[in-house]
């Protein structure tokens, strides 16, 4: 482009004063934390908390990034001395800050060796990860390791050359056990329920198949705290890179953009040395569950709802979908009437105020979060965001009329991507092919579609799938959302009685 200089250490002293720079001596950083999955979220969240911490209580906590899936990052970040810009965009506000906490990134897509070298390094005592929901290779409805997952089958046969996250972690722990024996915390930062427990399930289940000795060593030396993480940070676009150049005069290929809000609640259960993130806004608590339910059911539940109804209604981004009064009304009512009653009390948080705060975060027009991005991998997301609150509602005899709509939305989104429905859009979901095959076979009979999709027990736990109320809602929602007027259907649902006793849906094909 225009000859602007690229970001690098040598440029730091010459950047405009409004761009905040690392307030510590980067040359003295030492690798202490490894992070798997250096995407936009990590660079806006844990790396920023760590940057804050380094400025406050240095302790030399350098982060080493590991990417085991695309994109390749080592060269690009390497050219920038691992520096990058974190932009906060809040409607008209733009705030730039250079994050310096990452000391290097290794690409480990071709082989696990670079990842294993970092993870087994004795001074790494904290491993954080954002590997997306499907990275855990678990069965969403049960949380157990999916022993039929092709990567797990591969890794159990080739434990020294693993591809999956559970396989790589188990091998790294084995290397630690035989070389230096230092303890380590494995801290999941993904939006799966009881993420520490699921991580521990999949790693231990894998390790047990490698032998008792490793499993016992893990029991004694590895901690798997759960955590709730929050900050909206969509995939970076070319326009974001141009914004930095135009406003601040330098080129940064690794820019990330987020909202101002951030939150991190971590279960107080560690092995080895722990960065004191609680000094810079993170909370260490005994039980993350109430926080995690709140965040996944309210914020993420709203995002998922707006993504499916948004795509079906022709809206590109979350902020476009929520700017539509009907969708805004629908999502607010869903959260208030059906989701909030499923939540446990959360220390320091008023649920109704939290809902309003989330809705206003989602309305931030400067965050260009594509509905298709959020819609990705819905099969791995709907359990914690929608199905668990639905189960809780059903157990107490509450209405699920509104919460069942986005579940139908997820199905309709994948059904409409099938050949039979004209491949309305491209989708990415581990269950996309299966659902397209169902749609191609069945066509538009909502009852048969619902029967076939609800039979996928990796997503729909059998007692939920068998629930007559839930099934009836799904059939009606498929009828409405697959029709030519999905927004008309949402309007019809919205104008129905609120918190009414459960009624049978009007149509069932
Ligand atoms: C989003 C999340 O893509 C998605 O699934 O719902 O990445 C969401 O933006 C974050 O969880 C916010 O903390």
Short mmCIF file of C-alpha atoms and ligand atoms in Angstrom, two decimals:
data_model
loop_
_atom_site.label_atom_id
_atom_site.label_comp_id
_atom_site.label_asym_id
_atom_site.label_seq_id
_atom_site.Cartn_x
_atom_site.Cartn_y
_atom_site.Cartn_z
CA UNK A 1 0.00 0.00 0.00
CA UNK A 2 0.86 3.61 0.50
CA UNK A 3 4.38 3.18 1.86
CA UNK A 4 3.40 3.53 5.53
CA UNK A 5 5.88 1.79 7.82
CA UNK A 6 4.90 -1.56 9.31
CA UNK A 7 4.56 -2.06 13.02
CA UNK A 8 7.77 -3.27 14.74
CA UNK A 9 9.68 -2.56 17.96
CA UNK A 10 11.73 0.09 16.15
CA UNK A 11 8.54 2.00 15.33
CA UNK A 12 7.19 2.16 18.89
CA UNK A 13 8.96 5.42 19.78
CA UNK A 14 7.59 7.12 16.67
CA UNK A 15 3.93 6.18 16.92
CA UNK A 16 1.37 8.92 17.59
CA UNK A 17 1.04 9.64 21.31
CA UNK A 18 -2.65 8.61 21.31
CA UNK A 19 -1.59 5.01 20.53
CA UNK A 20 -0.90 3.36 23.89
CA UNK A 21 2.32 1.31 24.06
CA UNK A 22 3.56 -1.49 26.31
CA UNK A 23 4.57 0.08 29.63
CA UNK A 24 7.30 -2.42 30.53
CA UNK A 25 10.59 -3.77 29.23
CA UNK A 26 9.66 -6.35 26.62
CA UNK A 27 13.26 -7.50 26.29
CA UNK A 28 13.07 -8.90 29.83
CA UNK A 29 10.00 -11.08 29.15
CA UNK A 30 10.43 -14.83 29.54
CA UNK A 31 8.06 -17.51 28.23
CA UNK A 32 5.73 -18.46 31.09
CA UNK A 33 2.28 -18.86 29.52
CA UNK A 34 1.47 -20.80 26.37
CA UNK A 35 -1.73 -20.11 24.51
CA UNK A 36 -3.24 -22.47 21.93
CA UNK A 37 -5.39 -20.72 19.29
CA UNK A 38 -4.06 -17.21 18.74
CA UNK A 39 -7.15 -15.78 17.03
CA UNK A 40 -8.81 -12.39 17.36
CA UNK A 41 -10.42 -13.30 20.66
CA UNK A 42 -7.18 -14.25 22.41
CA UNK A 43 -5.38 -11.20 21.14
CA UNK A 44 -8.19 -8.96 22.42
CA UNK A 45 -8.70 -10.75 25.71
CA UNK A 46 -6.10 -12.86 27.56
CA UNK A 47 -3.17 -11.16 25.81
CA UNK A 48 -4.55 -7.75 26.81
CA UNK A 49 -5.10 -8.80 30.43
CA UNK A 50 -1.53 -10.11 30.45
CA UNK A 51 -0.28 -6.85 28.93
CA UNK A 52 -2.06 -4.98 31.75
CA UNK A 53 -0.50 -7.31 34.29
CA UNK A 54 3.01 -6.88 32.92
CA UNK A 55 2.67 -3.12 33.33
CA UNK A 56 1.55 -3.56 36.93
CA UNK A 57 3.38 -6.53 38.39
CA UNK A 58 5.93 -7.50 35.76
CA UNK A 59 7.06 -10.92 36.89
CA UNK A 60 8.26 -11.62 33.32
CA UNK A 61 5.11 -13.46 32.17
CA UNK A 62 5.65 -13.71 28.42
CA UNK A 63 3.03 -15.46 26.27
CA UNK A 64 4.01 -17.96 23.60
CA UNK A 65 1.28 -18.51 21.03
CA UNK A 66 0.65 -21.82 19.31
CA UNK A 67 -1.57 -22.25 16.27
CA UNK A 68 -2.43 -25.84 15.51
CA UNK A 69 -5.07 -24.82 12.94
CA UNK A 70 -5.00 -22.06 10.31
CA UNK A 71 -4.09 -19.29 10.00
CA UNK A 72 -0.30 -19.38 9.84
CA UNK A 73 0.81 -16.56 12.07
CA UNK A 74 4.46 -17.02 13.00
CA UNK A 75 5.95 -15.14 10.03
CA UNK A 76 3.43 -12.34 10.01
CA UNK A 77 3.68 -11.65 13.73
CA UNK A 78 7.41 -12.38 13.69
CA UNK A 79 7.95 -9.56 11.17
CA UNK A 80 6.22 -7.25 13.67
CA UNK A 81 8.33 -8.46 16.64
CA UNK A 82 5.10 -10.09 17.89
CA UNK A 83 3.49 -6.68 18.37
CA UNK A 84 -0.01 -5.91 17.19
CA UNK A 85 -2.69 -3.28 17.59
CA UNK A 86 -5.81 -3.89 19.63
CA UNK A 87 -8.48 -1.43 18.48
CA UNK A 88 -11.46 -0.73 20.65
CA UNK A 89 -14.42 0.33 18.55
CA UNK A 90 -17.48 1.53 20.31
CA UNK A 91 -19.87 3.18 17.87
CA UNK A 92 -17.91 6.35 16.90
CA UNK A 93 -14.97 5.83 19.28
CA UNK A 94 -11.71 4.30 18.06
CA UNK A 95 -8.94 3.60 20.56
CA UNK A 96 -5.64 1.99 19.59
CA UNK A 97 -3.24 0.18 21.84
CA UNK A 98 -0.15 -1.89 21.06
CA UNK A 99 -0.10 -5.18 22.93
CA UNK A 100 3.35 -6.50 23.80
CA UNK A 101 2.67 -9.56 25.96
CA UNK A 102 3.19 -12.12 23.18
CA UNK A 103 6.86 -13.03 22.85
CA UNK A 104 6.46 -15.35 19.87
CA UNK A 105 4.09 -17.62 17.99
CA UNK A 106 4.76 -21.08 16.59
CA UNK A 107 2.83 -22.58 13.70
CA UNK A 108 2.12 -26.21 14.41
CA UNK A 109 -0.38 -27.12 11.71
CA UNK A 110 1.80 -29.56 9.79
CA UNK A 111 3.22 -31.35 12.77
CA UNK A 112 2.64 -31.26 16.50
CA UNK A 113 6.36 -31.01 17.25
CA UNK A 114 6.59 -27.19 17.58
CA UNK A 115 3.51 -27.16 19.84
CA UNK A 116 4.90 -29.99 21.98
CA UNK A 117 8.25 -28.23 22.38
CA UNK A 118 6.52 -25.17 23.82
CA UNK A 119 4.00 -27.06 25.96
CA UNK A 120 6.66 -29.31 27.48
CA UNK A 121 9.04 -26.44 28.21
CA UNK A 122 9.61 -26.43 32.00
CA UNK A 123 9.05 -22.68 32.48
CA UNK A 124 5.60 -22.85 30.88
CA UNK A 125 3.35 -23.39 33.88
CA UNK A 126 0.12 -21.95 32.52
CA UNK A 127 -1.49 -23.10 29.28
CA UNK A 128 -4.56 -21.17 28.16
CA UNK A 129 -6.57 -22.10 25.10
CA UNK A 130 -9.24 -20.87 22.72
CA UNK A 131 -9.59 -23.74 20.29
CA UNK A 132 -13.33 -23.32 19.56
CA UNK A 133 -16.01 -25.64 20.85
CA UNK A 134 -15.24 -28.41 18.40
CA UNK A 135 -11.53 -28.43 19.32
CA UNK A 136 -12.31 -30.47 22.43
CA UNK A 137 -13.48 -33.48 20.38
CA UNK A 138 -16.22 -34.05 22.92
CA UNK A 139 -19.80 -35.13 22.44
CA UNK A 140 -21.74 -31.88 22.95
CA UNK A 141 -24.75 -33.47 24.66
CA UNK A 142 -22.67 -35.42 27.23
CA UNK A 143 -19.25 -33.78 27.47
CA UNK A 144 -17.45 -37.13 27.03
CA UNK A 145 -14.49 -37.63 24.67
CA UNK A 146 -15.76 -38.69 21.24
CA UNK A 147 -13.78 -41.87 20.70
CA UNK A 148 -15.09 -42.10 17.14
CA UNK A 149 -13.77 -38.67 16.21
CA UNK A 150 -11.33 -39.24 13.31
CA UNK A 151 -8.59 -37.15 14.98
CA UNK A 152 -8.95 -39.08 18.23
CA UNK A 153 -8.84 -42.40 16.39
CA UNK A 154 -5.69 -41.14 14.64
CA UNK A 155 -4.06 -39.87 17.83
CA UNK A 156 -4.71 -43.02 19.84
CA UNK A 157 -2.97 -44.95 17.07
CA UNK A 158 -0.16 -42.36 16.77
CA UNK A 159 0.19 -40.80 20.22
CA UNK A 160 3.60 -39.29 19.45
CA UNK A 161 2.32 -37.41 16.40
CA UNK A 162 -1.06 -36.13 17.56
CA UNK A 163 -3.40 -33.76 15.70
CA UNK A 164 -6.21 -33.15 18.16
CA UNK A 165 -6.16 -30.87 21.19
CA UNK A 166 -6.70 -33.77 23.65
CA UNK A 167 -3.96 -35.78 21.89
CA UNK A 168 -1.50 -32.89 21.84
CA UNK A 169 -2.12 -32.02 25.49
CA UNK A 170 -1.83 -35.65 26.63
CA UNK A 171 1.45 -36.03 24.76
CA UNK A 172 2.78 -32.74 26.14
CA UNK A 173 1.90 -33.84 29.67
CA UNK A 174 3.64 -37.15 29.07
CA UNK A 175 6.77 -35.29 27.93
CA UNK A 176 6.61 -33.10 31.04
CA UNK A 177 6.21 -36.19 33.23
CA UNK A 178 9.27 -37.94 31.80
CA UNK A 179 11.53 -34.89 31.44
CA UNK A 180 11.12 -32.51 34.40
CA UNK A 181 7.82 -33.29 36.14
CA UNK A 182 6.80 -29.63 36.66
CA UNK A 183 3.07 -29.03 37.36
CA UNK A 184 0.92 -27.06 34.97
CA UNK A 185 -2.52 -25.47 34.76
CA UNK A 186 -4.55 -26.08 31.60
CA UNK A 187 -7.06 -23.22 31.41
CA UNK A 188 -9.82 -23.51 28.84
CA UNK A 189 -11.17 -20.16 27.65
CA UNK A 190 -13.81 -21.51 25.27
CA UNK A 191 -17.56 -21.08 25.54
CA UNK A 192 -18.41 -24.61 26.53
CA UNK A 193 -20.18 -25.37 29.79
CA UNK A 194 -17.90 -26.37 32.68
CA UNK A 195 -15.05 -25.96 30.23
CA UNK A 196 -12.43 -27.06 32.78
CA UNK A 197 -14.34 -30.25 33.47
CA UNK A 198 -14.76 -31.02 29.79
CA UNK A 199 -11.09 -30.35 29.13
CA UNK A 200 -10.17 -32.57 32.03
CA UNK A 201 -12.58 -35.29 30.76
CA UNK A 202 -11.13 -35.37 27.28
CA UNK A 203 -7.47 -35.18 28.33
CA UNK A 204 -7.86 -37.78 31.10
CA UNK A 205 -9.93 -40.11 28.91
CA UNK A 206 -7.22 -39.92 26.27
CA UNK A 207 -4.40 -40.31 28.81
CA UNK A 208 -6.05 -43.32 30.45
CA UNK A 209 -5.86 -45.08 27.15
CA UNK A 210 -2.13 -44.37 27.18
CA UNK A 211 -1.69 -45.98 30.60
CA UNK A 212 -2.26 -45.60 34.32
CA UNK A 213 1.08 -43.94 34.98
CA UNK A 214 0.29 -40.88 32.88
CA UNK A 215 -3.28 -40.69 34.21
CA UNK A 216 -1.98 -40.75 37.80
CA UNK A 217 0.65 -38.10 37.03
CA UNK A 218 -2.03 -35.86 35.57
CA UNK A 219 -4.22 -36.34 38.65
CA UNK A 220 -1.36 -35.21 40.88
CA UNK A 221 0.18 -32.42 38.80
CA UNK A 222 -2.33 -30.81 36.45
CA UNK A 223 -5.19 -28.44 37.26
CA UNK A 224 -8.13 -27.81 34.94
CA UNK A 225 -9.96 -24.72 36.22
CA UNK A 226 -13.14 -23.61 34.50
CA UNK A 227 -13.41 -20.05 33.27
CA UNK A 228 -15.90 -17.61 31.82
CA UNK A 229 -14.44 -15.27 29.22
CA UNK A 230 -16.18 -12.41 27.50
CA UNK A 231 -15.38 -9.80 24.89
CA UNK A 232 -16.86 -9.48 21.43
CA UNK A 233 -14.01 -9.65 18.94
CA UNK A 234 -15.06 -10.60 15.40
CA UNK A 235 -12.68 -11.75 12.66
CA UNK A 236 -10.46 -8.87 11.46
CA UNK A 237 -11.24 -7.42 8.03
CA UNK A 238 -9.15 -5.54 5.48
CA UNK A 239 -11.11 -2.43 6.46
CA UNK A 240 -9.79 -2.73 10.04
CA UNK A 241 -6.21 -2.85 8.77
CA UNK A 242 -6.90 0.21 6.61
CA UNK A 243 -8.47 2.04 9.55
CA UNK A 244 -5.23 1.74 11.52
CA UNK A 245 -3.21 2.99 8.60
CA UNK A 246 -5.52 5.92 7.85
CA UNK A 247 -5.99 7.08 11.43
CA UNK A 248 -2.62 6.29 12.97
CA UNK A 249 -0.25 6.19 9.99
CA UNK A 250 1.26 2.70 10.19
CA UNK A 251 0.53 -0.69 8.73
CA UNK A 252 -0.34 -3.63 10.99
CA UNK A 253 -1.31 -6.94 9.38
CA UNK A 254 -2.31 -8.41 12.75
CA UNK A 255 -4.81 -5.79 13.98
CA UNK A 256 -7.67 -7.03 16.13
CA UNK A 257 -10.88 -5.17 16.94
CA UNK A 258 -13.14 -5.47 19.95
CA UNK A 259 -15.73 -3.70 22.01
CA UNK A 260 -14.70 -2.00 25.27
CA UNK A 261 -16.44 -4.47 27.60
CA UNK A 262 -14.36 -7.38 28.85
CA UNK A 263 -14.75 -9.95 31.60
CA UNK A 264 -12.80 -12.97 32.84
CA UNK A 265 -13.88 -15.14 35.77
CA UNK A 266 -11.54 -18.00 36.59
CA UNK A 267 -12.02 -20.88 38.98
CA UNK A 268 -9.48 -20.67 41.78
CA UNK A 269 -7.85 -24.02 41.17
CA UNK A 270 -4.30 -24.01 39.89
CA UNK A 271 -1.13 -26.06 39.66
CA UNK A 272 2.24 -24.34 39.40
CA UNK A 273 2.83 -20.61 39.09
CA UNK A 274 -0.17 -18.43 38.21
CA UNK A 275 -0.15 -14.97 36.60
CA UNK A 276 -1.88 -12.53 38.96
CA UNK A 277 -4.60 -11.59 36.47
CA UNK A 278 -6.83 -10.76 39.44
CA UNK A 279 -4.76 -7.57 39.84
CA UNK A 280 -6.00 -6.31 36.48
CA UNK A 281 -9.70 -7.04 36.49
CA UNK A 282 -10.05 -10.82 36.27
CA UNK A 283 -11.85 -12.52 39.18
CA UNK A 284 -10.69 -15.72 40.82
CA UNK A 285 -13.76 -17.46 42.28
CA UNK A 286 -14.62 -20.81 43.86
CA UNK A 287 -17.44 -21.57 41.42
CA UNK A 288 -17.66 -20.25 37.88
CA UNK A 289 -20.98 -21.96 37.09
CA UNK A 290 -23.35 -19.02 37.78
CA UNK A 291 -21.16 -16.68 35.71
CA UNK A 292 -20.83 -19.15 32.91
CA UNK A 293 -24.58 -19.83 32.71
CA UNK A 294 -25.28 -16.11 32.73
CA UNK A 295 -22.86 -15.35 29.94
CA UNK A 296 -23.54 -18.32 27.70
CA UNK A 297 -27.31 -18.21 28.05
CA UNK A 298 -27.74 -14.43 27.86
CA UNK A 299 -24.97 -12.88 25.75
CA UNK A 300 -24.13 -15.92 23.63
CA UNK A 301 -27.77 -17.05 23.53
CA UNK A 302 -28.74 -13.64 22.16
CA UNK A 303 -25.91 -13.71 19.61
CA UNK A 304 -26.88 -17.16 18.38
CA UNK A 305 -30.54 -16.18 18.17
CA UNK A 306 -29.77 -13.00 16.24
CA UNK A 307 -27.41 -14.91 13.95
CA UNK A 308 -29.93 -17.50 12.76
CA UNK A 309 -32.97 -15.24 12.70
CA UNK A 310 -30.73 -12.54 11.24
CA UNK A 311 -29.54 -14.69 8.33
CA UNK A 312 -33.08 -15.94 7.70
CA UNK A 313 -34.33 -12.34 7.77
CA UNK A 314 -31.58 -11.06 5.46
CA UNK A 315 -29.37 -9.19 7.96
CA UNK A 316 -25.57 -9.27 7.63
CA UNK A 317 -24.27 -8.40 11.10
CA UNK A 318 -25.46 -8.73 14.70
CA UNK A 319 -25.89 -4.97 14.90
CA UNK A 320 -28.07 -4.98 11.76
CA UNK A 321 -30.24 -7.75 13.18
CA UNK A 322 -30.74 -6.07 16.54
CA UNK A 323 -31.49 -2.74 14.85
CA UNK A 324 -34.63 -4.46 13.55
CA UNK A 325 -37.33 -3.68 16.14
CA UNK A 326 -38.99 -7.09 15.76
CA UNK A 327 -35.79 -9.06 16.36
CA UNK A 328 -34.78 -6.74 19.20
CA UNK A 329 -38.15 -7.26 20.82
CA UNK A 330 -38.00 -11.00 20.29
CA UNK A 331 -34.56 -11.42 21.80
CA UNK A 332 -35.27 -9.15 24.78
CA UNK A 333 -38.46 -11.05 25.56
CA UNK A 334 -36.79 -14.43 25.12
CA UNK A 335 -34.02 -13.49 27.55
CA UNK A 336 -36.26 -11.82 30.09
CA UNK A 337 -39.20 -14.18 30.14
CA UNK A 338 -37.53 -17.53 29.53
CA UNK A 339 -33.77 -17.36 30.03
CA UNK A 340 -33.46 -15.26 33.19
CA UNK A 341 -35.65 -17.57 35.30
CA UNK A 342 -33.17 -20.41 34.62
CA UNK A 343 -30.20 -18.55 36.10
CA UNK A 344 -28.77 -18.93 39.57
CA UNK A 345 -27.93 -15.78 41.53
CA UNK A 346 -24.68 -14.28 40.33
CA UNK A 347 -22.62 -12.34 42.87
CA UNK A 348 -22.57 -8.64 42.06
CA UNK A 349 -24.81 -8.84 38.98
CA UNK A 350 -28.44 -7.78 38.54
CA UNK A 351 -29.79 -10.07 35.82
CA UNK A 352 -32.18 -7.58 34.19
CA UNK A 353 -29.44 -4.94 34.02
CA UNK A 354 -27.08 -7.55 32.57
CA UNK A 355 -29.59 -8.30 29.80
CA UNK A 356 -29.83 -4.60 28.89
CA UNK A 357 -26.05 -4.25 28.95
CA UNK A 358 -25.70 -7.25 26.60
CA UNK A 359 -28.33 -5.91 24.21
CA UNK A 360 -26.60 -2.56 24.05
CA UNK A 361 -23.23 -4.28 23.43
CA UNK A 362 -24.82 -6.16 20.53
CA UNK A 363 -26.15 -2.91 19.09
CA UNK A 364 -22.61 -1.45 18.77
CA UNK A 365 -22.53 -0.54 15.08
CA UNK A 366 -18.74 -0.37 14.89
CA UNK A 367 -18.40 -4.09 15.62
CA UNK A 368 -18.96 -5.82 12.30
CA UNK A 369 -19.75 -9.30 13.61
CA UNK A 370 -21.16 -11.32 10.74
CA UNK A 371 -24.18 -13.46 11.51
CA UNK A 372 -22.64 -16.24 9.45
CA UNK A 373 -19.53 -16.16 11.68
CA UNK A 374 -21.60 -16.63 14.83
CA UNK A 375 -23.79 -19.21 13.07
CA UNK A 376 -20.69 -21.34 12.41
CA UNK A 377 -20.55 -24.60 14.40
CA UNK A 378 -24.00 -24.10 15.88
CA UNK A 379 -24.20 -27.82 16.68
CA UNK A 380 -21.41 -27.22 19.19
CA UNK A 381 -23.01 -24.10 20.65
CA UNK A 382 -26.75 -24.63 21.00
CA UNK A 383 -26.53 -27.08 23.91
CA UNK A 384 -25.07 -24.53 26.33
CA UNK A 385 -26.73 -21.46 24.81
CA UNK A 386 -30.28 -22.75 24.22
CA UNK A 387 -30.91 -26.41 25.01
CA UNK A 388 -29.72 -26.31 28.63
CA UNK A 389 -32.01 -23.39 29.51
CA UNK A 390 -34.83 -25.15 27.63
CA UNK A 391 -34.26 -28.28 29.71
CA UNK A 392 -34.31 -26.24 32.91
CA UNK A 393 -37.55 -24.53 31.82
CA UNK A 394 -39.23 -27.82 30.95
CA UNK A 395 -38.22 -29.32 34.29
CA UNK A 396 -40.09 -26.51 36.05
CA UNK A 397 -43.08 -26.46 33.69
CA UNK A 398 -42.16 -23.08 32.18
CA UNK A 399 -42.85 -22.00 28.62
CA UNK A 400 -40.14 -22.57 26.01
CA UNK A 401 -42.01 -20.99 23.15
CA UNK A 402 -39.39 -18.30 22.58
CA UNK A 403 -36.23 -20.29 23.33
CA UNK A 404 -37.33 -22.99 20.91
CA UNK A 405 -37.40 -20.51 18.01
CA UNK A 406 -33.60 -20.13 17.60
CA UNK A 407 -33.21 -23.92 17.91
CA UNK A 408 -35.52 -24.15 14.91
CA UNK A 409 -33.45 -21.31 13.45
CA UNK A 410 -30.27 -23.36 13.65
CA UNK A 411 -32.01 -26.28 11.94
CA UNK A 412 -33.54 -24.05 9.24
CA UNK A 413 -30.13 -22.44 8.65
CA UNK A 414 -28.53 -25.81 7.91
CA UNK A 415 -31.57 -27.18 6.04
CA UNK A 416 -31.59 -24.19 3.69
CA UNK A 417 -27.93 -24.85 2.86
CA UNK A 418 -28.87 -28.24 1.36
CA UNK A 419 -29.21 -28.91 -2.37
CA UNK A 420 -32.92 -29.59 -2.03
CA UNK A 421 -33.41 -26.11 -0.57
CA UNK A 422 -31.27 -24.41 -3.23
CA UNK A 423 -28.07 -24.00 -1.18
CA UNK A 424 -29.17 -20.66 0.17
CA UNK A 425 -25.73 -20.01 1.72
CA UNK A 426 -22.48 -21.72 2.59
CA UNK A 427 -22.28 -23.12 6.09
CA UNK A 428 -19.63 -24.54 8.35
CA UNK A 429 -20.72 -26.98 11.05
CA UNK A 430 -19.55 -30.52 11.85
CA UNK A 431 -23.19 -31.63 11.41
CA UNK A 432 -23.84 -29.66 8.21
CA UNK A 433 -23.47 -32.64 5.88
CA UNK A 434 -25.64 -34.85 8.00
CA UNK A 435 -28.43 -32.29 8.14
CA UNK A 436 -28.15 -31.50 4.42
CA UNK A 437 -28.52 -35.23 3.72
CA UNK A 438 -31.61 -35.34 5.94
CA UNK A 439 -33.09 -32.33 4.11
CA UNK A 440 -32.27 -33.80 0.69
CA UNK A 441 -33.98 -37.04 1.66
CA UNK A 442 -37.03 -35.60 3.41
CA UNK A 443 -37.78 -32.28 1.72
CA UNK A 444 -40.01 -29.82 3.50
CA UNK A 445 -42.11 -31.96 5.83
CA UNK A 446 -41.35 -30.24 9.13
CA UNK A 447 -42.47 -33.13 11.28
CA UNK A 448 -40.19 -35.62 9.52
CA UNK A 449 -37.33 -33.10 9.48
CA UNK A 450 -37.72 -32.52 13.21
CA UNK A 451 -37.89 -36.27 13.90
CA UNK A 452 -34.68 -36.90 11.99
CA UNK A 453 -32.70 -33.98 13.40
CA UNK A 454 -33.83 -34.47 16.99
CA UNK A 455 -32.62 -38.06 16.71
CA UNK A 456 -29.01 -36.82 16.57
CA UNK A 457 -28.18 -37.75 20.14
CA UNK A 458 -24.74 -36.15 20.13
CA UNK A 459 -26.64 -32.84 20.20
CA UNK A 460 -30.08 -33.65 21.59
CA UNK A 461 -29.95 -35.62 24.77
CA UNK A 462 -32.62 -38.37 24.35
CA UNK A 463 -34.99 -37.25 27.12
CA UNK A 464 -35.09 -33.73 25.68
CA UNK A 465 -35.57 -35.05 22.14
CA UNK A 466 -38.50 -37.16 23.37
CA UNK A 467 -40.25 -34.27 25.13
CA UNK A 468 -43.58 -33.70 23.34
CA UNK A 469 -43.72 -29.96 24.04
CA UNK A 470 -40.23 -29.40 22.72
CA UNK A 471 -40.91 -31.48 19.61
CA UNK A 472 -44.17 -29.69 18.89
CA UNK A 473 -42.45 -26.31 19.12
CA UNK A 474 -39.64 -27.43 16.84
CA UNK A 475 -42.08 -28.66 14.19
CA UNK A 476 -44.03 -25.38 14.30
CA UNK A 477 -40.82 -23.35 14.21
CA UNK A 478 -39.54 -25.25 11.19
CA UNK A 479 -42.84 -24.64 9.43
CA UNK A 480 -42.57 -20.93 10.12
CA UNK A 481 -38.86 -20.40 9.58
CA UNK A 482 -38.65 -22.46 6.39
CA UNK A 483 -41.62 -20.57 4.94
CA UNK A 484 -41.22 -17.60 2.60
CA UNK A 485 -41.78 -15.23 5.47
CA UNK A 486 -39.61 -16.17 8.45
CA UNK A 487 -39.85 -12.65 9.89
CA UNK A 488 -43.64 -12.83 9.66
CA UNK A 489 -43.43 -16.00 11.70
CA UNK A 490 -41.25 -14.32 14.36
CA UNK A 491 -43.82 -11.52 14.49
CA UNK A 492 -46.60 -14.02 14.99
CA UNK A 493 -44.67 -15.65 17.87
CA UNK A 494 -44.02 -12.23 19.39
CA UNK A 495 -47.63 -11.22 19.28
CA UNK A 496 -48.71 -14.42 21.05
CA UNK A 497 -49.53 -14.41 24.76
CA UNK A 498 -46.54 -13.91 27.03
CA UNK A 499 -45.63 -16.52 29.61
CA UNK A 500 -48.81 -18.37 28.68
CA UNK A 501 -49.37 -21.98 29.64
CA UNK A 502 -47.86 -24.32 27.07
CA UNK A 503 -49.94 -24.52 23.98
CA UNK A 504 -49.71 -26.86 21.05
CA UNK A 505 -48.38 -25.11 17.96
CA UNK A 506 -50.92 -24.27 15.30
CA UNK A 507 -49.50 -26.37 12.49
CA UNK A 508 -47.69 -29.63 12.45
CA UNK A 509 -47.05 -30.96 9.00
C1 LIG B 1 -19.73 -15.70 19.43
C2 LIG B 1 -18.64 -15.57 20.49
O1 LIG B 1 -18.91 -16.63 17.44
C3 LIG B 1 -19.49 -16.86 18.50
O2 LIG B 1 -19.88 -17.97 18.82
O3 LIG B 1 -20.96 -15.90 20.05
O4 LIG B 1 -17.38 -15.60 19.92
C4 LIG B 1 -18.80 -14.31 21.34
O5 LIG B 1 -18.62 -13.14 20.57
C5 LIG B 1 -17.90 -14.29 22.55
O6 LIG B 1 -18.17 -15.42 23.33
C6 LIG B 1 -18.10 -13.02 23.36
O7 LIG B 1 -17.42 -13.14 24.56
#
